[in-house]
Amino acid sequence: MHQFIRFLLTGVLATLLQYALLEVTAGRLQWSPALGSGLGYVAGSILSYAMNYYYTFRSDTPHMKAAPRFYVMVGIGWLLNTTTMALLADIGGWNKWVSQVLATLFTLLWNFLAARKWVFE
């Protein structure tokens, strides 16, 4: 349970970075919400790797093994996130924040299970 709480804290920080970039790109620069969210997801993933490796899972898996696995996990999560945003916000016309919260929830379970069982084993 402590590990999941640390995972959530790490995820909150990475998500805040993603959401900040979404606000700047889609809100102020008027870019596509899916593009802004996708770029924010990449930035958040860099923060997330470092925090999950050292803080959440306290991994001793070599970076040469963990990092590629992490970015496969992130790539799949990015596809889930960006597809959800495209379907809900860009095509469906939903509010970008409602869409983003739903996209975040969809990727949360995937990311935790993949990180715990495969990336930082």
PDB file of C-alpha atoms in Angstrom:
ATOM      1  CA  MET A   1       0.000   0.000   0.000  1.00  0.00           C
ATOM      2  CA  HIS A   2       2.870   2.394   0.785  1.00  0.00           C
ATOM      3  CA  GLN A   3       4.294   1.745  -2.650  1.00  0.00           C
ATOM      4  CA  PHE A   4       0.972   2.584  -4.304  1.00  0.00           C
ATOM      5  CA  ILE A   5       0.739   5.824  -2.290  1.00  0.00           C
ATOM      6  CA  ARG A   6       4.267   6.798  -3.385  1.00  0.00           C
ATOM      7  CA  PHE A   7       3.258   5.908  -6.959  1.00  0.00           C
ATOM      8  CA  LEU A   8       0.211   8.181  -6.659  1.00  0.00           C
ATOM      9  CA  LEU A   9       2.307  11.057  -5.262  1.00  0.00           C
ATOM     10  CA  THR A  10       4.788  10.680  -8.101  1.00  0.00           C
ATOM     11  CA  GLY A  11       1.911  10.528 -10.545  1.00  0.00           C
ATOM     12  CA  VAL A  12       0.330  13.664  -9.085  1.00  0.00           C
ATOM     13  CA  LEU A  13       3.531  15.643  -9.622  1.00  0.00           C
ATOM     14  CA  ALA A  14       4.006  14.320 -13.161  1.00  0.00           C
ATOM     15  CA  THR A  15       0.336  14.974 -13.907  1.00  0.00           C
ATOM     16  CA  LEU A  16       0.541  18.547 -12.611  1.00  0.00           C
ATOM     17  CA  LEU A  17       3.408  19.127 -15.027  1.00  0.00           C
ATOM     18  CA  GLN A  18       1.331  17.597 -17.845  1.00  0.00           C
ATOM     19  CA  TYR A  19      -1.710  19.696 -16.953  1.00  0.00           C
ATOM     20  CA  ALA A  20       0.366  22.874 -16.759  1.00  0.00           C
ATOM     21  CA  LEU A  21       1.680  22.230 -20.252  1.00  0.00           C
ATOM     22  CA  LEU A  22      -1.859  21.461 -21.458  1.00  0.00           C
ATOM     23  CA  GLU A  23      -3.032  24.813 -20.098  1.00  0.00           C
ATOM     24  CA  VAL A  24      -0.178  26.708 -21.738  1.00  0.00           C
ATOM     25  CA  THR A  25      -0.393  24.971 -25.104  1.00  0.00           C
ATOM     26  CA  ALA A  26      -4.143  24.396 -25.517  1.00  0.00           C
ATOM     27  CA  GLY A  27      -5.396  27.192 -23.293  1.00  0.00           C
ATOM     28  CA  ARG A  28      -3.076  30.061 -24.122  1.00  0.00           C
ATOM     29  CA  LEU A  29      -1.459  29.078 -27.422  1.00  0.00           C
ATOM     30  CA  GLN A  30      -4.696  27.553 -28.779  1.00  0.00           C
ATOM     31  CA  TRP A  31      -3.027  24.315 -29.887  1.00  0.00           C
ATOM     32  CA  SER A  32      -5.004  21.093 -30.135  1.00  0.00           C
ATOM     33  CA  PRO A  33      -5.811  19.676 -26.679  1.00  0.00           C
ATOM     34  CA  ALA A  34      -4.553  16.243 -27.796  1.00  0.00           C
ATOM     35  CA  LEU A  35      -1.214  17.738 -28.904  1.00  0.00           C
ATOM     36  CA  GLY A  36      -0.801  19.758 -25.717  1.00  0.00           C
ATOM     37  CA  SER A  37      -1.708  16.807 -23.554  1.00  0.00           C
ATOM     38  CA  GLY A  38       0.628  14.518 -25.479  1.00  0.00           C
ATOM     39  CA  LEU A  39       3.563  16.897 -25.092  1.00  0.00           C
ATOM     40  CA  GLY A  40       2.794  17.269 -21.403  1.00  0.00           C
ATOM     41  CA  TYR A  41       2.667  13.497 -21.040  1.00  0.00           C
ATOM     42  CA  VAL A  42       6.197  13.201 -22.418  1.00  0.00           C
ATOM     43  CA  ALA A  43       7.515  15.879 -20.033  1.00  0.00           C
ATOM     44  CA  GLY A  44       5.753  14.245 -17.093  1.00  0.00           C
ATOM     45  CA  SER A  45       7.226  10.878 -18.038  1.00  0.00           C
ATOM     46  CA  ILE A  46      10.774  12.148 -17.571  1.00  0.00           C
ATOM     47  CA  LEU A  47       9.946  13.336 -14.062  1.00  0.00           C
ATOM     48  CA  SER A  48       8.019  10.134 -13.389  1.00  0.00           C
ATOM     49  CA  TYR A  49      10.885   7.820 -14.363  1.00  0.00           C
ATOM     50  CA  ALA A  50      13.314   9.449 -11.964  1.00  0.00           C
ATOM     51  CA  MET A  51      10.859   9.582  -9.080  1.00  0.00           C
ATOM     52  CA  ASN A  52       9.560   6.040  -9.600  1.00  0.00           C
ATOM     53  CA  TYR A  53      13.036   4.577  -9.950  1.00  0.00           C
ATOM     54  CA  TYR A  54      14.497   6.221  -6.849  1.00  0.00           C
ATOM     55  CA  TYR A  55      11.473   6.933  -4.644  1.00  0.00           C
ATOM     56  CA  THR A  56       8.473   4.734  -5.436  1.00  0.00           C
ATOM     57  CA  PHE A  57      10.046   1.383  -6.240  1.00  0.00           C
ATOM     58  CA  ARG A  58      13.570   2.022  -4.906  1.00  0.00           C
ATOM     59  CA  SER A  59      14.758  -0.053  -7.789  1.00  0.00           C
ATOM     60  CA  ASP A  60      18.149  -1.595  -8.264  1.00  0.00           C
ATOM     61  CA  THR A  61      17.290  -2.690 -11.795  1.00  0.00           C
ATOM     62  CA  PRO A  62      19.999  -1.285 -14.090  1.00  0.00           C
ATOM     63  CA  HIS A  63      18.870   1.809 -16.016  1.00  0.00           C
ATOM     64  CA  MET A  64      19.781   0.067 -19.273  1.00  0.00           C
ATOM     65  CA  LYS A  65      17.017  -2.442 -18.500  1.00  0.00           C
ATOM     66  CA  ALA A  66      14.512  -0.275 -16.605  1.00  0.00           C
ATOM     67  CA  ALA A  67      14.534   2.830 -18.838  1.00  0.00           C
ATOM     68  CA  PRO A  68      13.622   1.062 -22.115  1.00  0.00           C
ATOM     69  CA  ARG A  69      10.872  -0.868 -20.340  1.00  0.00           C
ATOM     70  CA  PHE A  70       9.628   2.317 -18.693  1.00  0.00           C
ATOM     71  CA  TYR A  71       9.341   4.063 -22.044  1.00  0.00           C
ATOM     72  CA  VAL A  72       7.510   1.109 -23.606  1.00  0.00           C
ATOM     73  CA  MET A  73       5.078   1.433 -20.698  1.00  0.00           C
ATOM     74  CA  VAL A  74       4.923   5.209 -21.186  1.00  0.00           C
ATOM     75  CA  GLY A  75       4.436   4.798 -24.933  1.00  0.00           C
ATOM     76  CA  ILE A  76       1.406   2.607 -24.379  1.00  0.00           C
ATOM     77  CA  GLY A  77       0.142   5.022 -21.710  1.00  0.00           C
ATOM     78  CA  TRP A  78       0.735   7.945 -24.076  1.00  0.00           C
ATOM     79  CA  LEU A  79      -1.346   6.208 -26.742  1.00  0.00           C
ATOM     80  CA  LEU A  80      -4.145   5.586 -24.234  1.00  0.00           C
ATOM     81  CA  ASN A  81      -4.004   9.203 -23.020  1.00  0.00           C
ATOM     82  CA  THR A  82      -3.748  10.896 -26.408  1.00  0.00           C
ATOM     83  CA  THR A  83      -6.370   8.680 -28.054  1.00  0.00           C
ATOM     84  CA  THR A  84      -8.778   9.379 -25.206  1.00  0.00           C
ATOM     85  CA  MET A  85      -8.146  13.131 -25.557  1.00  0.00           C
ATOM     86  CA  ALA A  86      -8.592  13.009 -29.329  1.00  0.00           C
ATOM     87  CA  LEU A  87     -11.844  11.054 -29.058  1.00  0.00           C
ATOM     88  CA  LEU A  88     -13.360  13.051 -26.213  1.00  0.00           C
ATOM     89  CA  ALA A  89     -12.015  16.611 -26.607  1.00  0.00           C
ATOM     90  CA  ASP A  90     -11.052  16.969 -30.272  1.00  0.00           C
ATOM     91  CA  ILE A  91     -13.748  14.843 -31.910  1.00  0.00           C
ATOM     92  CA  GLY A  92     -16.406  14.703 -29.207  1.00  0.00           C
ATOM     93  CA  GLY A  93     -16.121  18.354 -28.220  1.00  0.00           C
ATOM     94  CA  TRP A  94     -15.967  17.546 -24.507  1.00  0.00           C
ATOM     95  CA  ASN A  95     -14.364  19.966 -22.081  1.00  0.00           C
ATOM     96  CA  LYS A  96     -10.579  19.469 -22.207  1.00  0.00           C
ATOM     97  CA  TRP A  97     -10.304  19.112 -18.415  1.00  0.00           C
ATOM     98  CA  VAL A  98     -13.052  16.496 -18.109  1.00  0.00           C
ATOM     99  CA  SER A  99     -11.444  14.643 -21.001  1.00  0.00           C
ATOM    100  CA  GLN A 100      -8.000  14.879 -19.406  1.00  0.00           C
ATOM    101  CA  VAL A 101      -9.169  13.586 -16.031  1.00  0.00           C
ATOM    102  CA  LEU A 102     -10.783  10.580 -17.717  1.00  0.00           C
ATOM    103  CA  ALA A 103      -7.655   9.970 -19.793  1.00  0.00           C
ATOM    104  CA  THR A 104      -5.547  10.133 -16.627  1.00  0.00           C
ATOM    105  CA  LEU A 105      -7.734   7.601 -14.843  1.00  0.00           C
ATOM    106  CA  PHE A 106      -7.552   5.195 -17.791  1.00  0.00           C
ATOM    107  CA  THR A 107      -3.767   5.232 -17.788  1.00  0.00           C
ATOM    108  CA  LEU A 108      -3.286   5.097 -13.998  1.00  0.00           C
ATOM    109  CA  LEU A 109      -4.019   1.420 -13.559  1.00  0.00           C
ATOM    110  CA  TRP A 110      -2.031   0.438 -16.656  1.00  0.00           C
ATOM    111  CA  ASN A 111       1.015   2.423 -15.534  1.00  0.00           C
ATOM    112  CA  PHE A 112       1.068   1.089 -11.969  1.00  0.00           C
ATOM    113  CA  LEU A 113       0.686  -2.546 -12.932  1.00  0.00           C
ATOM    114  CA  ALA A 114       3.260  -2.337 -15.712  1.00  0.00           C
ATOM    115  CA  ALA A 115       5.752  -0.437 -13.518  1.00  0.00           C
ATOM    116  CA  ARG A 116       5.384  -2.797 -10.591  1.00  0.00           C
ATOM    117  CA  LYS A 117       5.293  -6.102 -12.446  1.00  0.00           C
ATOM    118  CA  TRP A 118       7.661  -5.418 -15.334  1.00  0.00           C
ATOM    119  CA  VAL A 119       9.625  -2.137 -15.357  1.00  0.00           C
ATOM    120  CA  PHE A 120      11.044  -1.956 -11.823  1.00  0.00           C
ATOM    121  CA  GLU A 121      10.639  -5.654 -10.928  1.00  0.00           C
TER     122      GLU A 121
END
